[in-house]
Amino acid sequence: MARVFVYGTLKKGQPNYKYMINTAKGLAKFQGRGRTVEKYPLVIAGKYNIPYMLNIPGTGHHVAGEIYSVDDQMLQFLDEFEGCPDMYQRTLMRIEVVEWEGKGGAGEARAAAEGVLECFVYSTATYPPEWVGLPYYDSYDSSGKHGLSYVLRESR
């Protein structure tokens, strides 16, 4: 099992969460909530109002999201879903645990108790330069005050 940190449309209550609970895609088990140890710019960009974490460490906010344990099948699905490696790149990032529900082995429980885990995160280093000038968010909600409605894949 691998740990994945999601900060956008795959979180609970967001438009693509349905994929995280679709066992035909693989297994994803909610472990808890966290935020990036380093600051990153989280922007909403493109004509479909997609949330992107730009891979610019030290700029922006500590981005909030959810931590999942996923099997190889789900990880492969997420790579395809996220357009990895072209649209997003899957990289390891340090995530500060804010709230933990996971029931893992002693090593995982100890790491969670210490407060920081290494998780795969889909961020991007391949973005138009003007995205750096967009507003930065610390948390994503598709129906947030930003007024930028996410466009579902099936509606594009």
XYZ file of N, CA, C and O in Angstrom:
624
model
N 0.840 -1.190 0.000
C 0.000 0.000 0.000
C 0.884 1.251 0.000
O 1.915 1.285 0.662
N 0.441 2.243 -0.743
C 1.145 3.523 -0.813
C 0.277 4.593 -0.163
O -0.943 4.452 -0.098
N 0.909 5.646 0.331
C 0.152 6.759 0.895
C 0.042 7.868 -0.146
O 1.036 8.265 -0.751
N -1.182 8.376 -0.304
C -1.442 9.461 -1.257
C -2.148 10.590 -0.514
O -3.060 10.350 0.283
N -1.722 11.810 -0.786
C -2.337 13.012 -0.224
C -3.124 13.692 -1.340
O -2.559 14.003 -2.392
N -4.439 13.855 -1.143
C -5.271 14.521 -2.150
C -5.761 15.853 -1.582
O -6.107 15.949 -0.409
N -5.761 16.891 -2.413
C -6.087 18.240 -1.961
C -7.189 18.892 -2.791
O -7.610 20.009 -2.499
N -7.684 18.203 -3.832
C -8.633 18.833 -4.745
C -9.931 18.085 -4.889
O -10.607 17.769 -3.905
N -10.268 17.758 -6.131
C -11.582 17.177 -6.445
C -11.746 15.742 -5.972
O -12.854 15.212 -6.033
N -10.674 15.094 -5.489
C -10.777 13.710 -5.002
C -11.091 13.624 -3.507
O -11.316 12.540 -2.987
N -11.136 14.765 -2.815
C -11.456 14.747 -1.381
C -12.925 14.410 -1.161
O -13.755 14.571 -2.055
N -13.233 13.995 0.074
C -14.637 13.730 0.458
C -15.472 14.976 0.180
O -15.047 16.090 0.479
N -16.664 14.756 -0.396
C -17.568 15.864 -0.661
C -17.265 16.642 -1.932
O -17.965 17.591 -2.251
N -16.217 16.239 -2.663
C -15.841 16.941 -3.889
C -16.250 16.116 -5.111
O -16.533 14.923 -5.002
N -16.268 16.747 -6.300
C -16.860 16.106 -7.490
C -16.272 14.758 -7.910
O -16.987 13.945 -8.486
N -14.998 14.485 -7.642
C -14.391 13.230 -8.098
C -14.130 12.230 -6.978
O -13.482 11.205 -7.190
N -14.672 12.510 -5.785
C -14.506 11.578 -4.665
C -15.053 10.197 -5.012
O -14.543 9.177 -4.544
N -16.052 10.159 -5.894
C -16.669 8.877 -6.294
C -15.617 7.876 -6.785
O -15.789 6.673 -6.631
N -14.519 8.361 -7.356
C -13.470 7.454 -7.845
C -12.676 6.850 -6.693
O -12.173 5.737 -6.798
N -12.561 7.584 -5.592
C -11.793 7.086 -4.446
C -12.521 5.929 -3.755
O -11.888 5.107 -3.108
N -13.843 5.887 -3.878
C -14.611 4.837 -3.204
C -15.103 3.764 -4.169
O -15.828 2.864 -3.785
N -14.677 3.853 -5.439
C -15.060 2.858 -6.446
C -14.040 1.724 -6.407
O -12.955 1.835 -6.961
N -14.399 0.617 -5.754
C -13.441 -0.486 -5.574
C -13.070 -1.156 -6.896
O -12.068 -1.864 -6.959
N -13.822 -0.905 -7.966
C -13.437 -1.425 -9.281
C -12.142 -0.753 -9.755
O -11.424 -1.292 -10.589
N -11.848 0.433 -9.226
C -10.626 1.169 -9.586
C -9.458 0.772 -8.698
O -8.321 1.143 -8.956
N -9.750 0.055 -7.614
C -8.733 -0.306 -6.635
C -9.206 0.110 -5.253
O -10.330 0.579 -5.089
N -8.336 -0.067 -4.273
C -8.692 0.250 -2.899
C -8.034 1.541 -2.441
O -6.839 1.745 -2.660
N -8.839 2.399 -1.808
C -8.334 3.627 -1.200
C -8.965 3.729 0.175
O -10.187 3.750 0.306
N -8.135 3.745 1.204
C -8.631 3.787 2.570
C -8.265 5.122 3.206
O -7.083 5.474 3.288
N -9.286 5.872 3.625
C -9.064 7.167 4.280
C -8.277 6.948 5.566
O -8.611 6.082 6.368
N -7.216 7.738 5.741
C -6.371 7.611 6.934
C -6.471 8.826 7.847
O -6.344 8.696 9.055
N -6.670 9.989 7.242
C -6.744 11.190 8.066
C -6.597 12.447 7.239
O -6.561 12.405 6.006
N -6.517 13.570 7.940
C -6.355 14.869 7.278
C -4.955 15.398 7.559
O -4.377 15.109 8.611
N -4.460 16.153 6.597
C -3.135 16.715 6.778
C -2.955 17.984 5.993
O -3.904 18.495 5.378
N -1.740 18.492 6.031
C -1.383 19.658 5.219
C 0.099 19.577 4.887
O 0.863 18.931 5.614
N 0.460 20.207 3.801
C 1.852 20.145 3.373
C 2.748 20.810 4.411
O 2.394 21.845 4.973
N 3.912 20.197 4.671
C 4.878 20.783 5.596
C 5.425 22.071 4.982
O 5.524 23.094 5.655
N 5.762 22.014 3.702
C 6.221 23.210 3.002
C 5.030 23.930 2.393
O 3.979 23.332 2.172
N 5.213 25.196 2.107
C 4.164 25.963 1.435
C 4.248 25.704 -0.067
O 5.339 25.547 -0.619
N 3.066 25.649 -0.697
C 2.964 25.504 -2.150
C 1.822 26.386 -2.641
O 0.842 26.589 -1.926
N 1.909 26.870 -3.893
C 0.771 27.582 -4.464
C -0.283 26.588 -4.945
O 0.019 25.697 -5.734
N -1.499 26.718 -4.427
C -2.648 25.949 -4.906
C -3.496 26.943 -5.690
O -3.957 27.937 -5.121
N -3.659 26.684 -6.981
C -4.411 27.587 -7.848
C -5.571 26.839 -8.500
O -5.570 25.612 -8.565
N -6.532 27.589 -8.979
C -7.636 27.036 -9.766
C -7.454 27.626 -11.153
O -7.472 28.853 -11.315
N -7.245 26.738 -12.146
C -6.806 27.247 -13.447
C -7.424 26.501 -14.618
O -7.988 25.409 -14.465
N -7.271 27.102 -15.790
C -7.730 26.504 -17.031
C -9.226 26.700 -17.232
O -9.942 27.139 -16.329
N -9.686 26.354 -18.417
C -11.100 26.589 -18.725
C -12.044 25.684 -17.949
O -13.241 25.937 -17.895
N -11.509 24.613 -17.294
C -12.356 23.703 -16.519
C -12.254 23.947 -15.015
O -12.792 23.190 -14.226
N -11.533 25.008 -14.629
C -11.382 25.369 -13.201
C -10.880 24.202 -12.359
O -11.489 23.807 -11.362
N -9.751 23.663 -12.778
C -9.131 22.520 -12.104
C -8.155 23.026 -11.046
O -7.392 23.961 -11.294
N -8.180 22.411 -9.835
C -7.188 22.794 -8.821
C -5.830 22.157 -9.135
O -5.758 20.970 -9.445
N -4.808 22.973 -9.078
C -3.430 22.513 -9.312
C -2.550 22.986 -8.161
O -2.606 24.162 -7.783
N -1.719 22.084 -7.643
C -0.672 22.487 -6.721
C 0.586 22.642 -7.571
O 1.053 21.668 -8.165
N 1.071 23.879 -7.666
C 2.273 24.133 -8.458
C 3.484 23.697 -7.635
O 3.581 24.008 -6.444
N 4.398 22.980 -8.276
C 5.557 22.473 -7.553
C 6.604 23.576 -7.390
O 7.646 23.573 -8.028
N 6.251 24.540 -6.523
C 7.145 25.656 -6.186
C 7.232 25.697 -4.655
O 6.524 26.470 -4.005
N 8.068 24.832 -4.068
C 8.160 24.779 -2.605
C 8.563 26.136 -2.029
O 9.384 26.845 -2.609
N 7.936 26.493 -0.897
C 8.283 27.733 -0.206
C 7.414 28.919 -0.608
O 7.534 29.990 -0.029
N 6.536 28.740 -1.581
C 5.650 29.802 -2.052
C 4.207 29.377 -1.807
O 3.877 28.221 -2.012
N 3.358 30.307 -1.385
C 1.943 29.973 -1.223
C 1.572 29.661 0.207
O 1.951 30.379 1.129
N 0.837 28.557 0.396
C 0.286 28.186 1.704
C 0.605 26.725 2.030
O 0.950 25.957 1.151
N 0.407 26.373 3.299
C 0.410 24.964 3.694
C -0.936 24.427 3.209
O -1.980 24.820 3.722
N -0.909 23.552 2.203
C -2.140 23.102 1.547
C -2.785 21.966 2.328
O -2.130 20.975 2.654
N -4.080 22.107 2.602
C -4.842 21.117 3.365
C -5.397 20.041 2.430
O -5.738 20.314 1.284
N -5.490 18.813 2.965
C -6.057 17.724 2.175
C -6.265 16.482 3.016
O -6.286 16.541 4.252
N -6.414 15.364 2.316
C -6.702 14.084 2.963
C -5.633 13.058 2.600
O -5.125 13.056 1.480
N -5.349 12.182 3.557
C -4.343 11.132 3.382
C -5.063 9.794 3.208
O -5.947 9.453 4.000
N -4.687 9.057 2.168
C -5.264 7.737 1.874
C -4.150 6.711 1.743
O -3.055 7.036 1.270
N -4.457 5.471 2.119
C -3.615 4.329 1.759
C -4.271 3.713 0.535
O -5.480 3.443 0.555
N -3.500 3.509 -0.510
C -4.058 2.965 -1.752
C -3.248 1.754 -2.201
O -2.053 1.671 -1.950
N -3.931 0.832 -2.877
C -3.227 -0.328 -3.424
C -2.648 0.030 -4.800
O -2.871 1.128 -5.321
N -1.885 -0.900 -5.366
C -1.224 -0.648 -6.653
C -2.217 -0.341 -7.768
O -1.959 0.504 -8.621
N -3.372 -1.026 -7.746
C -4.384 -0.796 -8.782
C -4.920 0.634 -8.707
O -5.056 1.309 -9.723
N -5.207 1.120 -7.507
C -5.706 2.491 -7.342
C -4.623 3.499 -7.706
O -4.903 4.516 -8.342
N -3.384 3.214 -7.338
C -2.288 4.127 -7.676
C -2.153 4.244 -9.194
O -1.984 5.342 -9.728
N -2.271 3.128 -9.883
C -2.209 3.142 -11.344
C -3.395 3.932 -11.923
O -3.233 4.734 -12.837
N -4.597 3.723 -11.363
C -5.768 4.480 -11.807
C -5.540 5.981 -11.590
O -5.811 6.801 -12.469
N -5.035 6.353 -10.402
C -4.811 7.776 -10.109
C -3.784 8.384 -11.055
O -3.948 9.520 -11.501
N -2.729 7.620 -11.385
C -1.750 8.112 -12.361
C -2.438 8.453 -13.689
O -2.194 9.511 -14.273
N -3.308 7.555 -14.148
C -4.018 7.788 -15.408
C -5.011 8.938 -15.266
O -5.076 9.826 -16.115
N -5.766 8.951 -14.173
C -6.772 9.983 -13.923
C -6.138 11.370 -13.877
O -6.688 12.341 -14.395
N -4.968 11.463 -13.246
C -4.283 12.744 -13.076
C -3.406 13.111 -14.267
O -2.719 14.139 -14.231
N -3.430 12.297 -15.322
C -2.626 12.614 -16.500
C -1.137 12.634 -16.192
O -0.390 13.469 -16.692
N -0.712 11.710 -15.355
C 0.687 11.617 -14.932
C 1.476 10.849 -15.995
O 1.015 9.800 -16.435
N 2.593 11.365 -16.470
C 3.391 12.470 -15.929
C 3.234 13.801 -16.686
O 3.990 14.725 -16.428
N 2.294 13.917 -17.608
C 2.208 15.137 -18.417
C 1.536 16.306 -17.692
O 2.115 17.384 -17.572
N 0.293 16.086 -17.222
C -0.448 17.176 -16.574
C 0.023 17.363 -15.134
O 0.281 18.477 -14.694
N 0.087 16.269 -14.391
C 0.591 16.272 -13.017
C 1.756 15.302 -12.939
O 1.832 14.360 -13.717
N 2.620 15.538 -11.948
C 3.695 14.602 -11.664
C 3.479 14.088 -10.237
O 3.126 14.863 -9.344
N 3.667 12.790 -10.062
C 3.499 12.194 -8.724
C 4.841 12.227 -8.016
O 5.792 11.582 -8.428
N 4.907 13.005 -6.938
C 6.152 13.136 -6.192
C 5.889 12.899 -4.709
O 4.760 13.040 -4.235
N 6.928 12.546 -3.981
C 6.817 12.385 -2.530
C 6.936 13.752 -1.872
O 7.819 14.544 -2.220
N 6.026 14.031 -0.942
C 6.079 15.268 -0.170
C 5.857 14.924 1.293
O 5.220 13.924 1.615
N 6.372 15.795 2.142
C 6.170 15.632 3.577
C 4.842 16.276 3.949
O 4.602 17.441 3.643
N 3.983 15.489 4.604
C 2.646 15.940 4.990
C 2.528 15.897 6.514
O 2.806 14.874 7.143
N 2.127 17.016 7.087
C 1.890 17.105 8.532
C 0.505 16.545 8.829
O -0.481 16.962 8.224
N 0.443 15.582 9.732
C -0.836 14.981 10.109
C -1.574 15.941 11.037
O -1.037 16.379 12.052
N -2.812 16.264 10.671
C -3.646 17.144 11.474
C -4.631 16.308 12.295
O -4.905 16.609 13.456
N -5.134 15.238 11.680
C -6.118 14.361 12.329
C -5.906 12.968 11.754
O -5.841 12.812 10.534
N -5.777 11.960 12.609
C -5.452 10.602 12.152
C -6.516 9.609 12.562
O -6.887 9.542 13.723
N -7.011 8.844 11.602
C -7.982 7.782 11.881
C -7.432 6.419 11.499
O -8.042 5.414 11.749
N -6.299 6.422 10.817
C -5.742 5.201 10.244
C -5.432 4.128 11.257
O -5.079 4.415 12.394
N -5.562 2.904 10.808
C -5.215 1.752 11.620
C -4.179 0.943 10.854
O -4.512 0.040 10.107
N -2.947 1.345 10.989
C -1.881 0.652 10.277
C -1.004 -0.096 11.252
O -1.347 -0.259 12.425
N 0.145 -0.529 10.787
C 1.098 -1.213 11.643
C 1.739 -0.237 12.620
O 1.511 0.965 12.562
N 2.571 -0.758 13.509
C 3.212 0.070 14.533
C 4.044 1.187 13.915
O 4.029 2.312 14.391
N 4.745 0.882 12.829
C 5.578 1.903 12.172
C 4.755 3.057 11.657
O 5.109 4.222 11.825
N 3.625 2.734 11.029
C 2.755 3.779 10.482
C 2.135 4.597 11.609
O 2.061 5.813 11.532
N 1.683 3.939 12.663
C 1.081 4.639 13.799
C 2.110 5.572 14.446
O 1.796 6.701 14.807
N 3.353 5.105 14.557
C 4.412 5.930 15.150
C 4.685 7.153 14.269
O 4.773 8.266 14.763
N 4.769 6.937 12.956
C 5.009 8.055 12.033
C 3.876 9.074 12.128
O 4.117 10.282 12.146
N 2.642 8.593 12.206
C 1.492 9.495 12.301
C 1.532 10.271 13.616
O 1.259 11.465 13.652
N 1.904 9.574 14.703
C 1.968 10.225 16.011
C 3.046 11.305 16.032
O 2.904 12.325 16.697
N 4.125 11.080 15.305
C 5.199 12.076 15.233
C 4.780 13.269 14.394
O 5.420 14.303 14.399
N 3.702 13.089 13.625
C 3.117 14.234 12.961
C 3.469 14.467 11.508
O 2.876 15.318 10.877
N 4.437 13.732 10.948
C 4.803 13.962 9.550
C 4.939 12.635 8.811
O 5.578 11.706 9.304
N 4.293 12.552 7.656
C 4.363 11.365 6.810
C 4.842 11.741 5.418
O 4.602 12.860 4.956
N 5.486 10.803 4.736
C 5.812 10.984 3.318
C 4.635 10.421 2.532
O 4.224 9.276 2.751
N 4.087 11.234 1.648
C 2.949 10.807 0.831
C 3.213 11.177 -0.619
O 3.882 12.175 -0.902
N 2.637 10.389 -1.526
C 2.643 10.791 -2.923
C 1.627 11.916 -3.081
O 0.530 11.876 -2.501
N 2.008 12.923 -3.865
C 1.124 14.047 -4.158
C 1.204 14.323 -5.650
O 2.284 14.267 -6.246
N 0.055 14.608 -6.247
C 0.015 14.994 -7.661
C 0.079 16.510 -7.737
O -0.895 17.202 -7.474
N 1.270 16.999 -8.058
C 1.464 18.435 -8.247
C 1.978 18.619 -9.673
O 2.165 17.640 -10.389
N 2.184 19.862 -10.078
C 2.651 20.062 -11.441
C 3.809 21.044 -11.530
O 3.822 22.063 -10.840
N 4.761 20.692 -12.365
C 5.866 21.581 -12.707
C 5.712 22.011 -14.170
O 6.530 22.752 -14.697
N 4.651 21.520 -14.827
C 4.413 21.807 -16.248
C 3.139 22.644 -16.367
O 2.071 22.123 -16.621
N 3.274 23.940 -16.135
C 2.122 24.844 -16.147
C 2.507 26.138 -16.871
O 3.684 26.505 -16.929
N 1.510 26.838 -17.405
C 1.790 28.127 -18.030
C 2.311 29.121 -16.990
O 1.805 29.139 -15.857
N 3.302 29.926 -17.342
C 3.911 30.846 -16.365
C 2.904 31.796 -15.703
O 3.069 32.161 -14.542
N 1.827 32.142 -16.400
C 0.854 33.086 -15.822
C 0.099 32.501 -14.624
O -0.478 33.236 -13.823
N 0.099 31.174 -14.470
C -0.591 30.560 -13.331
C 0.016 30.993 -12.003
O -0.657 31.010 -10.979
N 1.298 31.351 -11.998
C 1.966 31.793 -10.771
C 1.303 33.067 -10.246
O 1.305 33.325 -9.045
N 0.682 33.839 -11.136
C 0.027 35.086 -10.745
C -1.419 34.928 -10.303
O -2.058 35.904 -9.903
N -1.963 33.710 -10.354
C -3.347 33.467 -9.919
C -3.427 33.498 -8.390
O -2.420 33.323 -7.714
N -4.640 33.669 -7.827
C -4.784 33.613 -6.362
C -4.374 32.237 -5.822
O -4.636 31.220 -6.453
N -3.736 32.227 -4.651
C -3.321 30.997 -3.994
C -4.307 30.670 -2.874
O -4.733 31.551 -2.137
N -4.633 29.386 -2.748
C -5.571 28.917 -1.731
C -4.852 27.964 -0.786
O -3.889 27.316 -1.175
N -5.355 27.848 0.448
C -4.775 26.879 1.377
C -5.625 25.617 1.425
O -5.202 24.590 1.946
N -6.829 25.693 0.850
C -7.735 24.558 0.835
C -8.635 24.692 -0.383
O -8.969 25.812 -0.775
N -9.031 23.558 -0.967
C -9.885 23.587 -2.152
C -11.280 23.081 -1.831
O -11.438 22.063 -1.167
N -12.261 23.812 -2.325
C -13.654 23.377 -2.278
C -14.256 23.795 -3.618
O -14.221 24.975 -3.972
N -14.800 22.823 -4.346
C -15.315 23.117 -5.692
C -16.445 24.146 -5.670
O -16.686 24.816 -6.658
N -17.113 24.292 -4.526
C -18.180 25.286 -4.444
C -17.803 26.400 -3.468
O -18.661 26.975 -2.804
N -16.515 26.715 -3.411
C -16.020 27.745 -2.498
C -16.349 29.155 -2.943
O -16.926 29.377 -4.015
N -15.940 30.120 -2.124
C -16.208 31.542 -2.381
C -15.558 32.047 -3.664
O -15.918 33.101 -4.164
N -14.579 31.309 -4.168
C -13.867 31.735 -5.385
C -14.799 31.830 -6.589
O -14.499 32.522 -7.552
N -15.927 31.096 -6.568
C -16.902 31.168 -7.656
C -16.469 30.494 -8.950
O -17.088 30.688 -9.998
N -15.413 29.692 -8.888
C -14.900 29.011 -10.081
C -15.394 27.567 -10.079
O -14.778 26.699 -9.477
N -16.505 27.321 -10.723
C -17.115 25.989 -10.714
C -16.293 24.999 -11.517
O -15.992 25.233 -12.692
N -15.959 23.886 -10.881
C -15.226 22.806 -11.543
C -16.128 22.180 -12.611
O -17.309 21.948 -12.375
N -15.548 21.920 -13.776
C -16.293 21.286 -14.860
C -15.956 19.796 -14.881
O -14.794 19.415 -15.067
N -16.954 18.962 -14.634
C -16.763 17.507 -14.625
C -16.250 17.021 -15.975
O -16.615 17.585 -17.020
N -15.459 15.962 -15.958
C -14.914 15.393 -17.206
C -16.011 15.065 -18.200
O -15.878 15.306 -19.386
N -17.119 14.491 -17.679
C -18.196 14.075 -18.587
C -18.915 15.277 -19.211
O -19.674 15.112 -20.159
N -18.649 16.486 -18.716
C -19.289 17.694 -19.262
C -18.351 18.502 -20.163
O -18.718 19.564 -20.639
N -17.136 18.008 -20.363
C -16.144 18.785 -21.142
C -16.279 18.515 -22.621
O -16.648 17.468 -23.055
